[in-house]
PDB file of N, CA and C in Angstrom:
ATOM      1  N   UNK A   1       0.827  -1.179   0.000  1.00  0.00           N
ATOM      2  CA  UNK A   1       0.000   0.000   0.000  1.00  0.00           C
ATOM      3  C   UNK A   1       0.872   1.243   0.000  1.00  0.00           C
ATOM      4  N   UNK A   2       0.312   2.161  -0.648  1.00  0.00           N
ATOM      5  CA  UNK A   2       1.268   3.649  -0.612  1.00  0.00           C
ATOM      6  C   UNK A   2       1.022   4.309   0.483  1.00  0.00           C
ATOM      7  N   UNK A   3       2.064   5.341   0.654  1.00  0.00           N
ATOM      8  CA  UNK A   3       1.969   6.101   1.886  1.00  0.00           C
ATOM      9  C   UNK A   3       1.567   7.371   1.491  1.00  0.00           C
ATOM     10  N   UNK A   4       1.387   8.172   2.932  1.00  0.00           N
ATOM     11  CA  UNK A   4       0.973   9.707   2.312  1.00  0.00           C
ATOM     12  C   UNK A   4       2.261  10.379   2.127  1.00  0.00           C
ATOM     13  N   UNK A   5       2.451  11.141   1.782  1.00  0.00           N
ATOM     14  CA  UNK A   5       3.369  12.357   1.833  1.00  0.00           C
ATOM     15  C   UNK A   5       3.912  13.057   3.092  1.00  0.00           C
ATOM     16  N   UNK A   6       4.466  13.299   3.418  1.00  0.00           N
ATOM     17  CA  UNK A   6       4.999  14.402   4.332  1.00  0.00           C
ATOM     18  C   UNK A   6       4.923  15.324   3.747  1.00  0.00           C
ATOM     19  N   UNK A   7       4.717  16.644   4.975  1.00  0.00           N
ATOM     20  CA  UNK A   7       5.026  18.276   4.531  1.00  0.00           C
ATOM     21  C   UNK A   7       6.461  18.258   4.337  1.00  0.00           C
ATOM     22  N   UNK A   8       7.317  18.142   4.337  1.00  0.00           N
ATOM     23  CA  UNK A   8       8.811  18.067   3.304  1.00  0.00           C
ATOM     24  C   UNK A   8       8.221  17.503   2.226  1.00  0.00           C
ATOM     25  N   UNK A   9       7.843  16.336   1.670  1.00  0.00           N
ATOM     26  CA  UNK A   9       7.981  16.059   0.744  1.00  0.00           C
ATOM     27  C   UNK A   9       6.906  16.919  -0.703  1.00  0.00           C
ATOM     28  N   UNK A  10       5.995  17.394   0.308  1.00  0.00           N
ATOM     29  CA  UNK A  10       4.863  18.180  -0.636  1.00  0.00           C
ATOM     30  C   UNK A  10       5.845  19.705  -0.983  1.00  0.00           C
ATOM     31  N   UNK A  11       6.270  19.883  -0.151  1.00  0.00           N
ATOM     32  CA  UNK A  11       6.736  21.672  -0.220  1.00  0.00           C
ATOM     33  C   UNK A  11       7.872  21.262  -1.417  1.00  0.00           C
ATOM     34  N   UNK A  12       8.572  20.541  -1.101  1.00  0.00           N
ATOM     35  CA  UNK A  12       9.850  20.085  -2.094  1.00  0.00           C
ATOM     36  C   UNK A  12       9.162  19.502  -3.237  1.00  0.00           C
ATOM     37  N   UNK A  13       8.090  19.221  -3.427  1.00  0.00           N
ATOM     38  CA  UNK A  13       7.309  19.066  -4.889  1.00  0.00           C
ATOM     39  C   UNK A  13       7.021  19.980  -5.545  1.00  0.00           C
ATOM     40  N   UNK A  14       6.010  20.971  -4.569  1.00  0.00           N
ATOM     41  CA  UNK A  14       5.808  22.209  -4.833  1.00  0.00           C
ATOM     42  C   UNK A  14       6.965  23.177  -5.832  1.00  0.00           C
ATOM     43  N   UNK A  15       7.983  23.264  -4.899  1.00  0.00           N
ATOM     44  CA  UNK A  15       9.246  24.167  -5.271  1.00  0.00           C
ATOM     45  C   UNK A  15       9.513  23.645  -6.470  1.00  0.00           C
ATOM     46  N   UNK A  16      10.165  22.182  -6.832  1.00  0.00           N
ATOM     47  CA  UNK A  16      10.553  21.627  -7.705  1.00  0.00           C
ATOM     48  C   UNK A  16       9.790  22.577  -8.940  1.00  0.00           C
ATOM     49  N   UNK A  17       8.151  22.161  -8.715  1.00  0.00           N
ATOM     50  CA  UNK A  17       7.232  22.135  -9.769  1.00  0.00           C
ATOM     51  C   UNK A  17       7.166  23.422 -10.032  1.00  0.00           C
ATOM     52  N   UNK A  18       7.521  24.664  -9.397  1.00  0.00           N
ATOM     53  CA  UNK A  18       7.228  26.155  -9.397  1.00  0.00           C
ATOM     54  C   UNK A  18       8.658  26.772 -10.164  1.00  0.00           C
ATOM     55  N   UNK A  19       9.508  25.681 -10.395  1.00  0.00           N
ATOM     56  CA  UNK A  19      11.220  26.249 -10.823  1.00  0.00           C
ATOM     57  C   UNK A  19      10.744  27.217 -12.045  1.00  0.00           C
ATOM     58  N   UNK A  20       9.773  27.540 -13.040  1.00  0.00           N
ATOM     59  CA  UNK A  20       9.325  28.122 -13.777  1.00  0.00           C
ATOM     60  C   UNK A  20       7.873  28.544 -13.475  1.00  0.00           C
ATOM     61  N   UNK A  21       7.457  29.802 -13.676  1.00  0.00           N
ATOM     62  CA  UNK A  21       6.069  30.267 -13.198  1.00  0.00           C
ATOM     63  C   UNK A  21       5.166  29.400 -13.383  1.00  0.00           C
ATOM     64  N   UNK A  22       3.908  29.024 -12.534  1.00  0.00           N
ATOM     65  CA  UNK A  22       2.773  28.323 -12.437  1.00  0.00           C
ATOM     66  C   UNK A  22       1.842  28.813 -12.448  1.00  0.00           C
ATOM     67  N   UNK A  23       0.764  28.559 -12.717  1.00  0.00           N
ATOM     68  CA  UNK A  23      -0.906  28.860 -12.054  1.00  0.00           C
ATOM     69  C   UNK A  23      -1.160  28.017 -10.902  1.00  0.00           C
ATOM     70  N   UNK A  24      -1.715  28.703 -10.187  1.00  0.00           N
ATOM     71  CA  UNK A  24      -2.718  27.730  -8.963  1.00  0.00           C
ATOM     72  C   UNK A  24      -2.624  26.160  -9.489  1.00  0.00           C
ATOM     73  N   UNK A  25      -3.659  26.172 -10.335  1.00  0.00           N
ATOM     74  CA  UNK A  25      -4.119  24.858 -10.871  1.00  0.00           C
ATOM     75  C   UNK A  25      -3.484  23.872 -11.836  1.00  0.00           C
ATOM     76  N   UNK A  26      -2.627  24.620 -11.880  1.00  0.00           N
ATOM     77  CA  UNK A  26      -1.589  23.612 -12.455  1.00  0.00           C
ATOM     78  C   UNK A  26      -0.796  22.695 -11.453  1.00  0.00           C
ATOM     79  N   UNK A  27      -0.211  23.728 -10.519  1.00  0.00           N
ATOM     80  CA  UNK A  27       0.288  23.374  -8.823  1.00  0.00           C
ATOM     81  C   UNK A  27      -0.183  22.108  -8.698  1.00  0.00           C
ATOM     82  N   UNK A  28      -1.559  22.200  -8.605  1.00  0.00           N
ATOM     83  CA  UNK A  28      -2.716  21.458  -7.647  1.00  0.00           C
ATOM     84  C   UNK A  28      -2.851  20.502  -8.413  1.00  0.00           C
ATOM     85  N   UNK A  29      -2.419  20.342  -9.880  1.00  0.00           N
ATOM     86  CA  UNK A  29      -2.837  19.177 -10.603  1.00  0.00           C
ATOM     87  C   UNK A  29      -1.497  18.617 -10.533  1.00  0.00           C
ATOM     88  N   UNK A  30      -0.547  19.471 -11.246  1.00  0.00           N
ATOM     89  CA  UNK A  30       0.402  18.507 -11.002  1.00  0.00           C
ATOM     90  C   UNK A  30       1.572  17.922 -10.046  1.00  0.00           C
ATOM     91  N   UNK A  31       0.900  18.424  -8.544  1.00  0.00           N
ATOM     92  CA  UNK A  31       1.587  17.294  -7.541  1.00  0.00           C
ATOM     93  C   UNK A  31       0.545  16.685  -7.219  1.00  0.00           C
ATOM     94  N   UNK A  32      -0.613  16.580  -7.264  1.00  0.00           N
ATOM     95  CA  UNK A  32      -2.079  15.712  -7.226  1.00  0.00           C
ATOM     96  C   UNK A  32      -2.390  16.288  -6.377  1.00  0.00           C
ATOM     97  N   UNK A  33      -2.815  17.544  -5.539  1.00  0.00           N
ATOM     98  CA  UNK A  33      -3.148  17.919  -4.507  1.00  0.00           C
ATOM     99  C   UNK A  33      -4.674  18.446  -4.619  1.00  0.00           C
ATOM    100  N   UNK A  34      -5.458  18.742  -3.104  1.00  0.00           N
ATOM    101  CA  UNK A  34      -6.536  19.200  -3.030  1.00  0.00           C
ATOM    102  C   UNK A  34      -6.388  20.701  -3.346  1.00  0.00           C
ATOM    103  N   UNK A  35      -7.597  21.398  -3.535  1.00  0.00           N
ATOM    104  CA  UNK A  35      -7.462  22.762  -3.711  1.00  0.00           C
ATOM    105  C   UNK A  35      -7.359  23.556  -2.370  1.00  0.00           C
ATOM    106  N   UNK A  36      -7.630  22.677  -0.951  1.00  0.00           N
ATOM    107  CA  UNK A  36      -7.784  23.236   0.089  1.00  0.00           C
ATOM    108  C   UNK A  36      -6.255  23.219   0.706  1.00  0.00           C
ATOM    109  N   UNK A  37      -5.303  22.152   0.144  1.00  0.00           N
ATOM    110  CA  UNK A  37      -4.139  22.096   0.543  1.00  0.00           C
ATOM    111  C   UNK A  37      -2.984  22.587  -0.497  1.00  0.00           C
ATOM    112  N   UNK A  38      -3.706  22.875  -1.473  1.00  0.00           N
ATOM    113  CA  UNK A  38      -2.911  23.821  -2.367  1.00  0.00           C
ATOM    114  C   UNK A  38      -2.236  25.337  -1.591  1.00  0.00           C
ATOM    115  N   UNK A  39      -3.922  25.550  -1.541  1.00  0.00           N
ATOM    116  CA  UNK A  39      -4.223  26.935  -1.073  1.00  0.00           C
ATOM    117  C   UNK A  39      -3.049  27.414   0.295  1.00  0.00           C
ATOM    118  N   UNK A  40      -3.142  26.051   1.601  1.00  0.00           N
ATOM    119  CA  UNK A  40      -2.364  26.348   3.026  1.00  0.00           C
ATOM    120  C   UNK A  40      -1.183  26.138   2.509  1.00  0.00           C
ATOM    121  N   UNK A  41      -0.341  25.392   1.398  1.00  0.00           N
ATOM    122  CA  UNK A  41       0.787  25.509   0.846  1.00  0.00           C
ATOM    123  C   UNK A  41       1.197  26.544   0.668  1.00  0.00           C
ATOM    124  N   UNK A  42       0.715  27.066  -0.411  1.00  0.00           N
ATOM    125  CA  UNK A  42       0.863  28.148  -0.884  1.00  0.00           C
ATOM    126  C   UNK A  42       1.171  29.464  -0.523  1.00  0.00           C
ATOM    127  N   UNK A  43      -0.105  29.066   0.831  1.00  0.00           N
ATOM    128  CA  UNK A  43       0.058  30.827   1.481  1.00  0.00           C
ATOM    129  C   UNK A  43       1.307  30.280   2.709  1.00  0.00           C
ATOM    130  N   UNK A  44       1.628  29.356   3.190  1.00  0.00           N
ATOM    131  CA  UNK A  44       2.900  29.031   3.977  1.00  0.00           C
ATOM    132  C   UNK A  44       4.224  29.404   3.332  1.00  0.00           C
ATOM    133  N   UNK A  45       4.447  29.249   2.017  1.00  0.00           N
ATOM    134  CA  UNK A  45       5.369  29.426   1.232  1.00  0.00           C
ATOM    135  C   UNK A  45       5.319  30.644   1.225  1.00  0.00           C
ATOM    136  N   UNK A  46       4.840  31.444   0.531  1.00  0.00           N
ATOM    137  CA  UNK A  46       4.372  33.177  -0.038  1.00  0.00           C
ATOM    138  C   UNK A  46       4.630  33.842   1.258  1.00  0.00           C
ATOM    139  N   UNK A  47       3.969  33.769   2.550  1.00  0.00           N
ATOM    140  CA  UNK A  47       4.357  34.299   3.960  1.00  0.00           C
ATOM    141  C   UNK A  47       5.908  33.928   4.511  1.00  0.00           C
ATOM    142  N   UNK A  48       6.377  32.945   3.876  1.00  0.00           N
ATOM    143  CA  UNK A  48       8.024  32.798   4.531  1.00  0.00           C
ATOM    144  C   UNK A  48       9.167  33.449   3.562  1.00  0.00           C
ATOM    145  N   UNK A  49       8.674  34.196   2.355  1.00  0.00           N
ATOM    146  CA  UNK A  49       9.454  34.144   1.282  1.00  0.00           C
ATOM    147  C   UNK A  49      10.197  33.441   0.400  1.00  0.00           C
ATOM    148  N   UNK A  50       9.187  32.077   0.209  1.00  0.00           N
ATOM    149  CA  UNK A  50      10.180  30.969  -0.332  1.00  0.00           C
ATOM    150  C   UNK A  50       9.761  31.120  -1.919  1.00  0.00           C
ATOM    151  N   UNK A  51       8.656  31.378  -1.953  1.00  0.00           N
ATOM    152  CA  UNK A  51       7.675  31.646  -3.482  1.00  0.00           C
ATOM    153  C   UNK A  51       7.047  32.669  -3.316  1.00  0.00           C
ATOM    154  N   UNK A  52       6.956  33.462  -4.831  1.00  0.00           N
ATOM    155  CA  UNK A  52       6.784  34.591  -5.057  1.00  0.00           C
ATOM    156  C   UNK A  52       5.314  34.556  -5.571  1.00  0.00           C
ATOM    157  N   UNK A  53       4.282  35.456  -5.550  1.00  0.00           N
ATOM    158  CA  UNK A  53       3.173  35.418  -6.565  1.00  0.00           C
ATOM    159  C   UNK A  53       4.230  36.423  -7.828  1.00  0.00           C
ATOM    160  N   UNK A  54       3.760  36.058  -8.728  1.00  0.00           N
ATOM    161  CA  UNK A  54       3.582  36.861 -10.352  1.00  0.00           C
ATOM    162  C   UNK A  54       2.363  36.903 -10.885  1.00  0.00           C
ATOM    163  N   UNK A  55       2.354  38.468 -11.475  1.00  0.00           N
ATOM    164  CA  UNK A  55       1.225  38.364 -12.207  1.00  0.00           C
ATOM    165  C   UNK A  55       1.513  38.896 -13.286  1.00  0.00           C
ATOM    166  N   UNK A  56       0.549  37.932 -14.509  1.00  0.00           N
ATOM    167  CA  UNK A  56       0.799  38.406 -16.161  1.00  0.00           C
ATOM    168  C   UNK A  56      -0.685  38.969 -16.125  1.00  0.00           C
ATOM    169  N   UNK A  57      -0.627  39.446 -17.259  1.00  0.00           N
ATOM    170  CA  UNK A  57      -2.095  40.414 -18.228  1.00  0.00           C
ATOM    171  C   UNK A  57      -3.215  39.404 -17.804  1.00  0.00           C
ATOM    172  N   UNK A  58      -2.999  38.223 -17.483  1.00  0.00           N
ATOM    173  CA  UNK A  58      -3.826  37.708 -17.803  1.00  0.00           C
ATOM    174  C   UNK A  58      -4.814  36.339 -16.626  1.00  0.00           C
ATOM    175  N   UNK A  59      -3.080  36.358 -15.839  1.00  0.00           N
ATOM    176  CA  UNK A  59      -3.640  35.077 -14.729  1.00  0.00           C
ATOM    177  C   UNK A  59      -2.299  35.363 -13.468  1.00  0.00           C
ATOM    178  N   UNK A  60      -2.653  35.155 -11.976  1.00  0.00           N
ATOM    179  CA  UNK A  60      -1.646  34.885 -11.311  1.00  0.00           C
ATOM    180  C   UNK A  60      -0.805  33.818 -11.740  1.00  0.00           C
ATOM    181  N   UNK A  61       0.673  33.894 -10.979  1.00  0.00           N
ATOM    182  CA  UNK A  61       1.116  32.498 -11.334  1.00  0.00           C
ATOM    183  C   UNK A  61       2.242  32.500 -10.251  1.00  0.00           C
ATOM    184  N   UNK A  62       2.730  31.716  -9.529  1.00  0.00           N
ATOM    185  CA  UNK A  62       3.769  31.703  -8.893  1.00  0.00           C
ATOM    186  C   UNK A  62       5.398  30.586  -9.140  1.00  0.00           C
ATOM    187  N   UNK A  63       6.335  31.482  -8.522  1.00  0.00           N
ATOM    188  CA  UNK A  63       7.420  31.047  -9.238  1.00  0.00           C
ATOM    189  C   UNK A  63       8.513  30.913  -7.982  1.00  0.00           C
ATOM    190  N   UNK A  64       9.742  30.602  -7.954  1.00  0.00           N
ATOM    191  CA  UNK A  64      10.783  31.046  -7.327  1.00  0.00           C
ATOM    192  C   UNK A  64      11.489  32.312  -7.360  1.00  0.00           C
TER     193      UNK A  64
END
């Protein structure tokens, strides 16, 4: 049977996956995550200065 994840191992997915700007929902799709644990990621990261928001013309996106 598989295991869950650890918070190391999600944040270090996260980062990995953010090495070039993202959308939200890309994030959330591609480490398989909920939108509710996207979201407490996200704003944990963004509040410590580890990830940045960006914004284009057109959509947020966050990056390193």
């Amino acid at each position: 049977m598989g295991s869950k994840r650890g918070t190391l191992q999600v944040v270090s997915d996260i980062l990995t996956f953010c090495s070039e700007p993202r959308c939200k929902t890309w994030i959330m799709y591609g480490n398989n995550m909920s939108y509710r644990m996207t979201r407490f990621y996200l704003k944990e990261l963004i509040s410590r200065g580890i990830l940045v928001k960006k914004w284009s013309a057109f959509k947020d996106g966050f990056g390193l």
